[in-house]
Amino acid sequence: MKDVVLNNGVKMPLLGFGVYQVTDLAECQRSVEEAFRVGYRLIDTAAAYRNEEAVGRAIRQAGLPRDEVFVTTKLWVADTGYEKTRRAFDLSMKQLGLDVLDLYLIHQPYGDVYGSWRAMQELLREGRIRAIGVSNFQPDRLMDLMVHNEVAPAVNQIETHPFHQQAEAHAFLTDNGVQHESWGPFAEGKHDIFRNPQLVNIATKHGKTVAQVILRWLVERNIVAIPKSVRRERMAENFAIFDFALDDEDKAAIAALDTKTSSFFDHRDPKIVKWLGQRK
Ligand code: NAP
């Protein structure tokens, strides 16, 4: 597996596995165990997904050397603030059954993210976390966090797929040494993405699938991708992307699909800020 090197020297796999909306704990544990067997080593969960415990069980069941597994979890909005972050972190670690976490992300740019960041910087210095970062931060929010703190985020995990390519955010993150990570690489199936004629054409040309073309396009941009699937054959399909390359014609056809708009919701919409801010 190819790695990216984060701004503090920590290595992170370029391709990983996400478990959002896998709420059945037995299914989550089975999926993560299968993902390890397929070869995935980066697992992306969050306190808000309510499946950290199942991820932890799968990690123990797999019995891989700890330094071969890269685990990300995230701090929910209701737990922002210095004290609450320390408590939420301890709870996540208990659920996961880990002593050291590889990557801890502030899940949303809301609430007392400055108090949270102070706690996270401390946990980093204490050696409880190897890297800290954020998710769903727009460049201005990220810059504000960087300017007023010692440690710059190592990662920003944002919605990124062919219909929302995030070219400007990508340039900003690259310029500032923050690793771009994609969530929702398949837009969760929206836009009938797997049957999009342009993507199907590219896939047919390379003898690959649409899912493989999308993931290849992300990793060629040096964006970490964490596709989710509960089906073993799709996990394997999504993992087999390192034996072909997209050409300029393919890249131009994908570039033309960009709507430059979220396929889900606008993180700056006050209704969304309120809704997510009140979710437990
Ligand atoms: P996604 O990976 O874009 O799409 C998942 C969907 O695609 C599932 O319905 C899955 O179905 C299907 N699928 C997977 N592989 C496929 C293939 N090869 N062919 C056809 N269908 C396929 O969506 P996501 O889960 O939202 O995003 C990925 C990860 O990003 C999440 O699991 C989570 O870890 C993270 N995330 C983070 C945030 C955030 O705010 N930070 C938000 C959303 C997601 P099956 O499972 O039935 O195969």
Tab-separated table of C-alpha atoms and ligand atoms in Angstrom:
chain	number	residue	atom	x	y	z
A	1	MET	CA	0.000	0.000	0.000
A	2	LYS	CA	1.225	3.442	-0.868
A	3	ASP	CA	1.497	5.945	1.993
A	4	VAL	CA	1.340	9.704	2.287
A	5	VAL	CA	3.604	11.447	4.792
A	6	LEU	CA	1.762	13.900	7.049
A	7	ASN	CA	3.201	17.275	8.107
A	8	ASN	CA	4.584	15.760	11.325
A	9	GLY	CA	6.297	12.849	9.553
A	10	VAL	CA	3.619	10.243	10.348
A	11	LYS	CA	2.816	7.881	7.458
A	12	MET	CA	-0.822	7.304	6.493
A	13	PRO	CA	-2.100	4.822	3.874
A	14	LEU	CA	-3.334	6.483	0.680
A	15	LEU	CA	-6.338	4.157	0.503
A	16	GLY	CA	-8.467	3.075	3.442
A	17	PHE	CA	-11.874	1.861	4.519
A	18	GLY	CA	-14.804	3.854	5.977
A	19	VAL	CA	-17.604	2.573	8.209
A	20	TYR	CA	-20.160	5.406	8.217
A	21	GLN	CA	-23.762	4.138	8.363
A	22	VAL	CA	-22.665	0.608	9.275
A	23	THR	CA	-24.752	0.778	12.440
A	24	ASP	CA	-25.237	-2.955	12.956
A	25	LEU	CA	-22.253	-3.763	15.181
A	26	ALA	CA	-21.913	-7.399	14.046
A	27	GLU	CA	-21.952	-6.269	10.415
A	28	CYS	CA	-19.415	-3.545	11.170
A	29	GLN	CA	-17.043	-5.980	12.875
A	30	ARG	CA	-17.389	-8.486	10.022
A	31	SER	CA	-16.836	-5.771	7.397
A	32	VAL	CA	-13.678	-4.439	9.055
A	33	GLU	CA	-12.316	-7.980	9.489
A	34	GLU	CA	-12.999	-8.636	5.778
A	35	ALA	CA	-11.376	-5.316	4.878
A	36	PHE	CA	-8.214	-6.312	6.761
A	37	ARG	CA	-8.181	-9.651	4.899
A	38	VAL	CA	-8.497	-7.826	1.570
A	39	GLY	CA	-5.495	-5.698	2.573
A	40	TYR	CA	-6.874	-2.398	3.912
A	41	ARG	CA	-4.885	-1.025	6.835
A	42	LEU	CA	-6.559	2.379	7.365
A	43	ILE	CA	-9.952	2.305	9.099
A	44	ASP	CA	-12.048	5.481	9.370
A	45	THR	CA	-14.697	5.666	12.086
A	46	ALA	CA	-16.139	8.387	14.361
A	47	ALA	CA	-17.777	8.648	17.772
A	48	ALA	CA	-20.930	9.771	15.916
A	49	TYR	CA	-21.020	6.514	13.886
A	50	ARG	CA	-21.570	4.588	17.139
A	51	ASN	CA	-19.509	1.642	15.917
A	52	GLU	CA	-16.065	2.273	17.460
A	53	GLU	CA	-16.539	-0.760	19.690
A	54	ALA	CA	-17.088	-3.043	16.672
A	55	VAL	CA	-14.041	-1.548	14.927
A	56	GLY	CA	-11.994	-2.250	18.067
A	57	ARG	CA	-13.174	-5.870	18.182
A	58	ALA	CA	-12.247	-6.337	14.509
A	59	ILE	CA	-8.764	-4.894	15.127
A	60	ARG	CA	-8.159	-7.320	17.985
A	61	GLN	CA	-9.612	-10.236	16.008
A	62	ALA	CA	-7.348	-9.472	13.020
A	63	GLY	CA	-4.287	-9.674	15.282
A	64	LEU	CA	-2.156	-7.519	12.977
A	65	PRO	CA	0.904	-5.768	14.430
A	66	ARG	CA	-0.374	-2.494	15.896
A	67	ASP	CA	1.989	-0.378	13.792
A	68	GLU	CA	0.521	-1.871	10.590
A	69	VAL	CA	-2.977	-0.570	11.336
A	70	PHE	CA	-3.917	3.104	11.030
A	71	VAL	CA	-7.046	4.074	12.953
A	72	THR	CA	-8.925	7.359	12.587
A	73	THR	CA	-11.784	8.463	14.800
A	74	LYS	CA	-13.547	11.803	15.168
A	75	LEU	CA	-14.781	14.131	17.877
A	76	TRP	CA	-18.478	15.059	17.617
A	77	VAL	CA	-19.767	18.667	17.889
A	78	ALA	CA	-21.539	18.079	21.226
A	79	ASP	CA	-18.154	17.087	22.725
A	80	THR	CA	-16.199	20.166	21.636
A	81	GLY	CA	-14.406	22.238	24.281
A	82	TYR	CA	-11.281	21.422	26.262
A	83	GLU	CA	-12.696	19.245	29.092
A	84	LYS	CA	-15.332	17.522	26.973
A	85	THR	CA	-12.751	16.646	24.330
A	86	ARG	CA	-10.462	14.979	26.898
A	87	ARG	CA	-13.450	12.934	28.137
A	88	ALA	CA	-14.718	12.098	24.633
A	89	PHE	CA	-11.226	11.002	23.591
A	90	ASP	CA	-10.941	8.657	26.593
A	91	LEU	CA	-14.338	7.184	25.785
A	92	SER	CA	-13.425	6.635	22.121
A	93	MET	CA	-10.187	4.932	23.150
A	94	LYS	CA	-12.069	2.696	25.580
A	95	GLN	CA	-14.558	1.774	22.857
A	96	LEU	CA	-11.755	1.072	20.379
A	97	GLY	CA	-9.636	-0.718	22.982
A	98	LEU	CA	-6.522	1.222	21.936
A	99	ASP	CA	-3.761	2.946	23.916
A	100	VAL	CA	-2.630	5.204	21.076
A	101	LEU	CA	-4.760	6.585	18.249
A	102	ASP	CA	-3.265	7.266	14.824
A	103	LEU	CA	-5.473	10.195	13.789
A	104	TYR	CA	-8.063	12.210	15.709
A	105	LEU	CA	-10.241	14.632	13.720
A	106	ILE	CA	-12.614	17.412	14.767
A	107	HIS	CA	-15.659	16.109	12.874
A	108	GLN	CA	-17.344	19.445	12.107
A	109	PRO	CA	-16.203	23.099	12.189
A	110	TYR	CA	-18.735	24.005	14.902
A	111	GLY	CA	-18.798	24.538	18.673
A	112	ASP	CA	-15.707	25.241	20.760
A	113	VAL	CA	-13.174	23.857	18.291
A	114	TYR	CA	-10.415	26.005	19.858
A	115	GLY	CA	-10.852	24.349	23.262
A	116	SER	CA	-10.887	20.977	21.498
A	117	TRP	CA	-7.725	21.801	19.579
A	118	ARG	CA	-5.888	22.735	22.823
A	119	ALA	CA	-6.857	19.336	24.278
A	120	MET	CA	-5.827	17.559	21.081
A	121	GLN	CA	-2.438	19.314	20.979
A	122	GLU	CA	-1.918	18.171	24.567
A	123	LEU	CA	-2.905	14.567	23.762
A	124	LEU	CA	-0.480	14.700	20.847
A	125	ARG	CA	2.353	15.869	23.132
A	126	GLU	CA	1.424	13.163	25.659
A	127	GLY	CA	1.854	10.553	22.914
A	128	ARG	CA	-1.789	9.408	23.038
A	129	ILE	CA	-2.403	10.466	19.420
A	130	ARG	CA	0.047	10.331	16.502
A	131	ALA	CA	-1.609	13.022	14.360
A	132	ILE	CA	-4.486	15.497	14.750
A	133	GLY	CA	-6.664	17.087	12.122
A	134	VAL	CA	-10.071	18.353	11.114
A	135	SER	CA	-12.982	17.511	8.857
A	136	ASN	CA	-15.391	19.662	6.851
A	137	PHE	CA	-13.322	22.813	7.437
A	138	GLN	CA	-13.409	25.483	4.720
A	139	PRO	CA	-10.028	27.133	3.998
A	140	ASP	CA	-10.845	30.279	6.051
A	141	ARG	CA	-11.749	28.244	9.174
A	142	LEU	CA	-8.649	26.096	8.740
A	143	MET	CA	-6.432	29.170	8.399
A	144	ASP	CA	-7.974	30.691	11.540
A	145	LEU	CA	-7.191	27.500	13.486
A	146	MET	CA	-3.626	27.423	12.131
A	147	VAL	CA	-2.893	31.088	12.859
A	148	HIS	CA	-3.968	30.863	16.507
A	149	ASN	CA	-2.387	27.532	17.444
A	150	GLU	CA	0.987	25.861	17.657
A	151	VAL	CA	0.165	22.653	15.798
A	152	ALA	CA	-1.279	22.837	12.286
A	153	PRO	CA	-3.861	20.186	11.352
A	154	ALA	CA	-2.243	17.223	9.589
A	155	VAL	CA	-5.408	16.323	7.634
A	156	ASN	CA	-8.669	17.874	6.443
A	157	GLN	CA	-11.282	15.255	5.527
A	158	ILE	CA	-13.812	16.812	3.149
A	159	GLU	CA	-16.460	15.664	0.680
A	160	THR	CA	-14.563	14.962	-2.550
A	161	HIS	CA	-15.752	13.037	-5.601
A	162	PRO	CA	-16.161	13.680	-9.364
A	163	PHE	CA	-19.251	15.858	-8.796
A	164	HIS	CA	-17.562	17.940	-6.078
A	165	GLN	CA	-13.865	17.959	-6.928
A	166	GLN	CA	-12.673	20.605	-4.444
A	167	ALA	CA	-9.917	21.967	-6.701
A	168	GLU	CA	-9.556	25.244	-4.759
A	169	ALA	CA	-9.607	23.564	-1.359
A	170	HIS	CA	-7.073	21.036	-2.642
A	171	ALA	CA	-4.678	23.785	-3.753
A	172	PHE	CA	-5.087	25.541	-0.392
A	173	LEU	CA	-4.451	22.332	1.565
A	174	THR	CA	-1.413	21.447	-0.558
A	175	ASP	CA	0.046	24.956	-0.164
A	176	ASN	CA	-0.363	24.722	3.605
A	177	GLY	CA	0.976	21.200	4.073
A	178	VAL	CA	-2.390	19.749	5.134
A	179	GLN	CA	-3.250	16.316	3.715
A	180	HIS	CA	-6.490	16.237	1.713
A	181	GLU	CA	-8.672	13.221	2.558
A	182	SER	CA	-11.870	12.479	0.637
A	183	TRP	CA	-15.103	11.426	2.261
A	184	GLY	CA	-17.908	10.069	0.117
A	185	PRO	CA	-15.686	9.151	-2.857
A	186	PHE	CA	-18.745	7.713	-4.633
A	187	ALA	CA	-21.047	10.530	-3.434
A	188	GLU	CA	-22.799	7.639	-1.674
A	189	GLY	CA	-24.185	6.613	-5.084
A	190	LYS	CA	-25.855	9.969	-5.815
A	191	HIS	CA	-26.002	11.327	-9.435
A	192	ASP	CA	-26.368	7.673	-10.551
A	193	ILE	CA	-22.568	7.849	-10.339
A	194	PHE	CA	-21.866	4.186	-11.096
A	195	ARG	CA	-23.742	4.500	-14.432
A	196	ASN	CA	-22.421	7.900	-15.454
A	197	PRO	CA	-21.660	7.581	-19.224
A	198	GLN	CA	-18.314	9.446	-19.066
A	199	LEU	CA	-17.094	7.358	-16.137
A	200	VAL	CA	-18.372	4.150	-17.753
A	201	ASN	CA	-16.423	5.036	-20.948
A	202	ILE	CA	-13.184	5.507	-19.024
A	203	ALA	CA	-13.751	2.321	-17.029
A	204	THR	CA	-14.440	0.289	-20.195
A	205	LYS	CA	-11.308	1.681	-21.866
A	206	HIS	CA	-9.108	0.472	-18.980
A	207	GLY	CA	-10.984	-2.786	-18.290
A	208	LYS	CA	-11.846	-1.409	-14.831
A	209	THR	CA	-15.047	-0.415	-13.011
A	210	VAL	CA	-16.420	3.080	-12.388
A	211	ALA	CA	-15.598	2.725	-8.666
A	212	GLN	CA	-11.981	1.893	-9.533
A	213	VAL	CA	-11.713	4.856	-11.921
A	214	ILE	CA	-12.990	7.244	-9.219
A	215	LEU	CA	-10.613	5.932	-6.561
A	216	ARG	CA	-7.695	5.960	-8.999
A	217	TRP	CA	-8.522	9.578	-9.899
A	218	LEU	CA	-8.449	10.514	-6.179
A	219	VAL	CA	-5.165	8.782	-5.332
A	220	GLU	CA	-3.513	10.201	-8.473
A	221	ARG	CA	-4.337	13.644	-7.013
A	222	ASN	CA	-2.629	12.482	-3.788
A	223	ILE	CA	-5.964	12.498	-1.965
A	224	VAL	CA	-6.495	9.809	0.683
A	225	ALA	CA	-9.681	7.852	-0.113
A	226	ILE	CA	-11.775	5.801	2.334
A	227	PRO	CA	-14.555	4.047	0.359
A	228	LYS	CA	-17.175	2.193	2.359
A	229	SER	CA	-18.652	-1.178	1.455
A	230	VAL	CA	-20.104	-4.011	3.488
A	231	ARG	CA	-19.595	-6.433	0.543
A	232	ARG	CA	-16.363	-8.356	0.254
A	233	GLU	CA	-16.287	-8.335	-3.567
A	234	ARG	CA	-16.648	-4.551	-3.633
A	235	MET	CA	-13.964	-4.147	-0.937
A	236	ALA	CA	-11.605	-6.127	-3.184
A	237	GLU	CA	-12.692	-4.167	-6.276
A	238	ASN	CA	-12.105	-0.854	-4.510
A	239	PHE	CA	-8.665	-2.007	-3.388
A	240	ALA	CA	-7.455	-3.046	-6.884
A	241	ILE	CA	-6.556	0.385	-8.239
A	242	PHE	CA	-2.772	0.363	-8.348
A	243	ASP	CA	-2.330	-1.435	-11.691
A	244	PHE	CA	-3.528	1.226	-14.140
A	245	ALA	CA	-3.259	4.977	-14.717
A	246	LEU	CA	-5.592	7.632	-16.078
A	247	ASP	CA	-4.462	9.605	-19.119
A	248	ASP	CA	-5.023	13.295	-19.897
A	249	GLU	CA	-8.185	12.573	-21.879
A	250	ASP	CA	-9.680	10.649	-18.916
A	251	LYS	CA	-8.759	13.426	-16.503
A	252	ALA	CA	-10.316	16.093	-18.750
A	253	ALA	CA	-13.552	14.074	-19.011
A	254	ILE	CA	-13.712	13.733	-15.203
A	255	ALA	CA	-12.894	17.429	-14.697
A	256	ALA	CA	-15.964	18.282	-16.808
A	257	LEU	CA	-18.260	16.508	-14.296
A	258	ASP	CA	-17.518	18.950	-11.467
A	259	THR	CA	-20.582	20.822	-10.140
A	260	LYS	CA	-18.435	22.604	-7.502
A	261	THR	CA	-21.314	22.059	-5.080
A	262	SER	CA	-21.895	19.601	-2.270
A	263	SER	CA	-24.111	16.633	-3.129
A	264	PHE	CA	-25.266	16.566	0.502
A	265	PHE	CA	-25.482	19.933	2.264
A	266	ASP	CA	-23.780	23.277	2.635
A	267	HIS	CA	-21.706	23.460	5.816
A	268	ARG	CA	-22.258	27.222	5.867
A	269	ASP	CA	-26.062	27.034	5.790
A	270	PRO	CA	-27.292	28.249	9.233
A	271	LYS	CA	-30.010	25.558	9.245
A	272	ILE	CA	-27.314	22.887	8.858
A	273	VAL	CA	-25.099	24.527	11.506
A	274	LYS	CA	-28.047	24.425	13.921
A	275	TRP	CA	-29.103	20.889	12.990
A	276	LEU	CA	-25.616	19.374	13.345
A	277	GLY	CA	-24.909	21.511	16.431
A	278	GLN	CA	-27.928	20.051	18.211
A	279	ARG	CA	-27.327	16.417	17.222
A	280	LYS	CA	-26.081	14.252	20.073
B	1	NAP	P1	-19.171	6.294	-0.295
B	1	NAP	O1	-17.941	5.528	0.076
B	1	NAP	O2	-19.107	7.390	-1.290
B	1	NAP	O3	-20.275	5.312	-0.852
B	1	NAP	C1	-20.673	4.157	-0.177
B	1	NAP	C2	-21.792	3.505	-0.992
B	1	NAP	O4	-21.261	2.996	-2.218
B	1	NAP	C3	-22.432	2.367	-0.260
B	1	NAP	O5	-23.820	2.389	-0.574
B	1	NAP	C4	-21.786	1.127	-0.885
B	1	NAP	O6	-22.698	0.047	-0.840
B	1	NAP	C5	-21.531	1.584	-2.307
B	1	NAP	N1	-20.354	0.979	-2.931
B	1	NAP	C6	-19.115	0.806	-2.378
B	1	NAP	N2	-18.273	0.273	-3.267
B	1	NAP	C7	-18.974	0.084	-4.418
B	1	NAP	C8	-18.644	-0.446	-5.688
B	1	NAP	N3	-17.405	-0.861	-5.959
B	1	NAP	N4	-19.619	-0.503	-6.627
B	1	NAP	C9	-20.886	-0.067	-6.353
B	1	NAP	N5	-21.258	0.441	-5.152
B	1	NAP	C10	-20.302	0.523	-4.204
B	1	NAP	O7	-19.895	6.895	1.017
B	1	NAP	P2	-19.522	7.151	2.534
B	1	NAP	O8	-19.571	5.886	3.309
B	1	NAP	O9	-20.387	8.264	2.984
B	1	NAP	O10	-18.013	7.707	2.509
B	1	NAP	C11	-16.877	6.925	2.789
B	1	NAP	C12	-16.380	7.151	4.208
B	1	NAP	O11	-16.066	8.530	4.424
B	1	NAP	C13	-17.426	6.868	5.298
B	1	NAP	O12	-17.651	5.500	5.506
B	1	NAP	C14	-16.819	7.598	6.468
B	1	NAP	O13	-15.765	6.840	7.039
B	1	NAP	C15	-16.290	8.862	5.798
B	1	NAP	N6	-17.273	9.987	5.872
B	1	NAP	C16	-16.928	11.090	6.598
B	1	NAP	C17	-17.784	12.171	6.675
B	1	NAP	C18	-17.371	13.385	7.468
B	1	NAP	O14	-18.208	14.273	7.703
B	1	NAP	N7	-16.126	13.467	7.886
B	1	NAP	C19	-19.030	12.146	6.021
B	1	NAP	C20	-19.356	11.011	5.285
B	1	NAP	C21	-18.481	9.950	5.202
B	1	NAP	P3	-22.360	-1.358	-0.079
B	1	NAP	O15	-21.861	-1.038	1.300
B	1	NAP	O16	-23.684	-2.061	-0.104
B	1	NAP	O17	-21.334	-2.028	-0.941
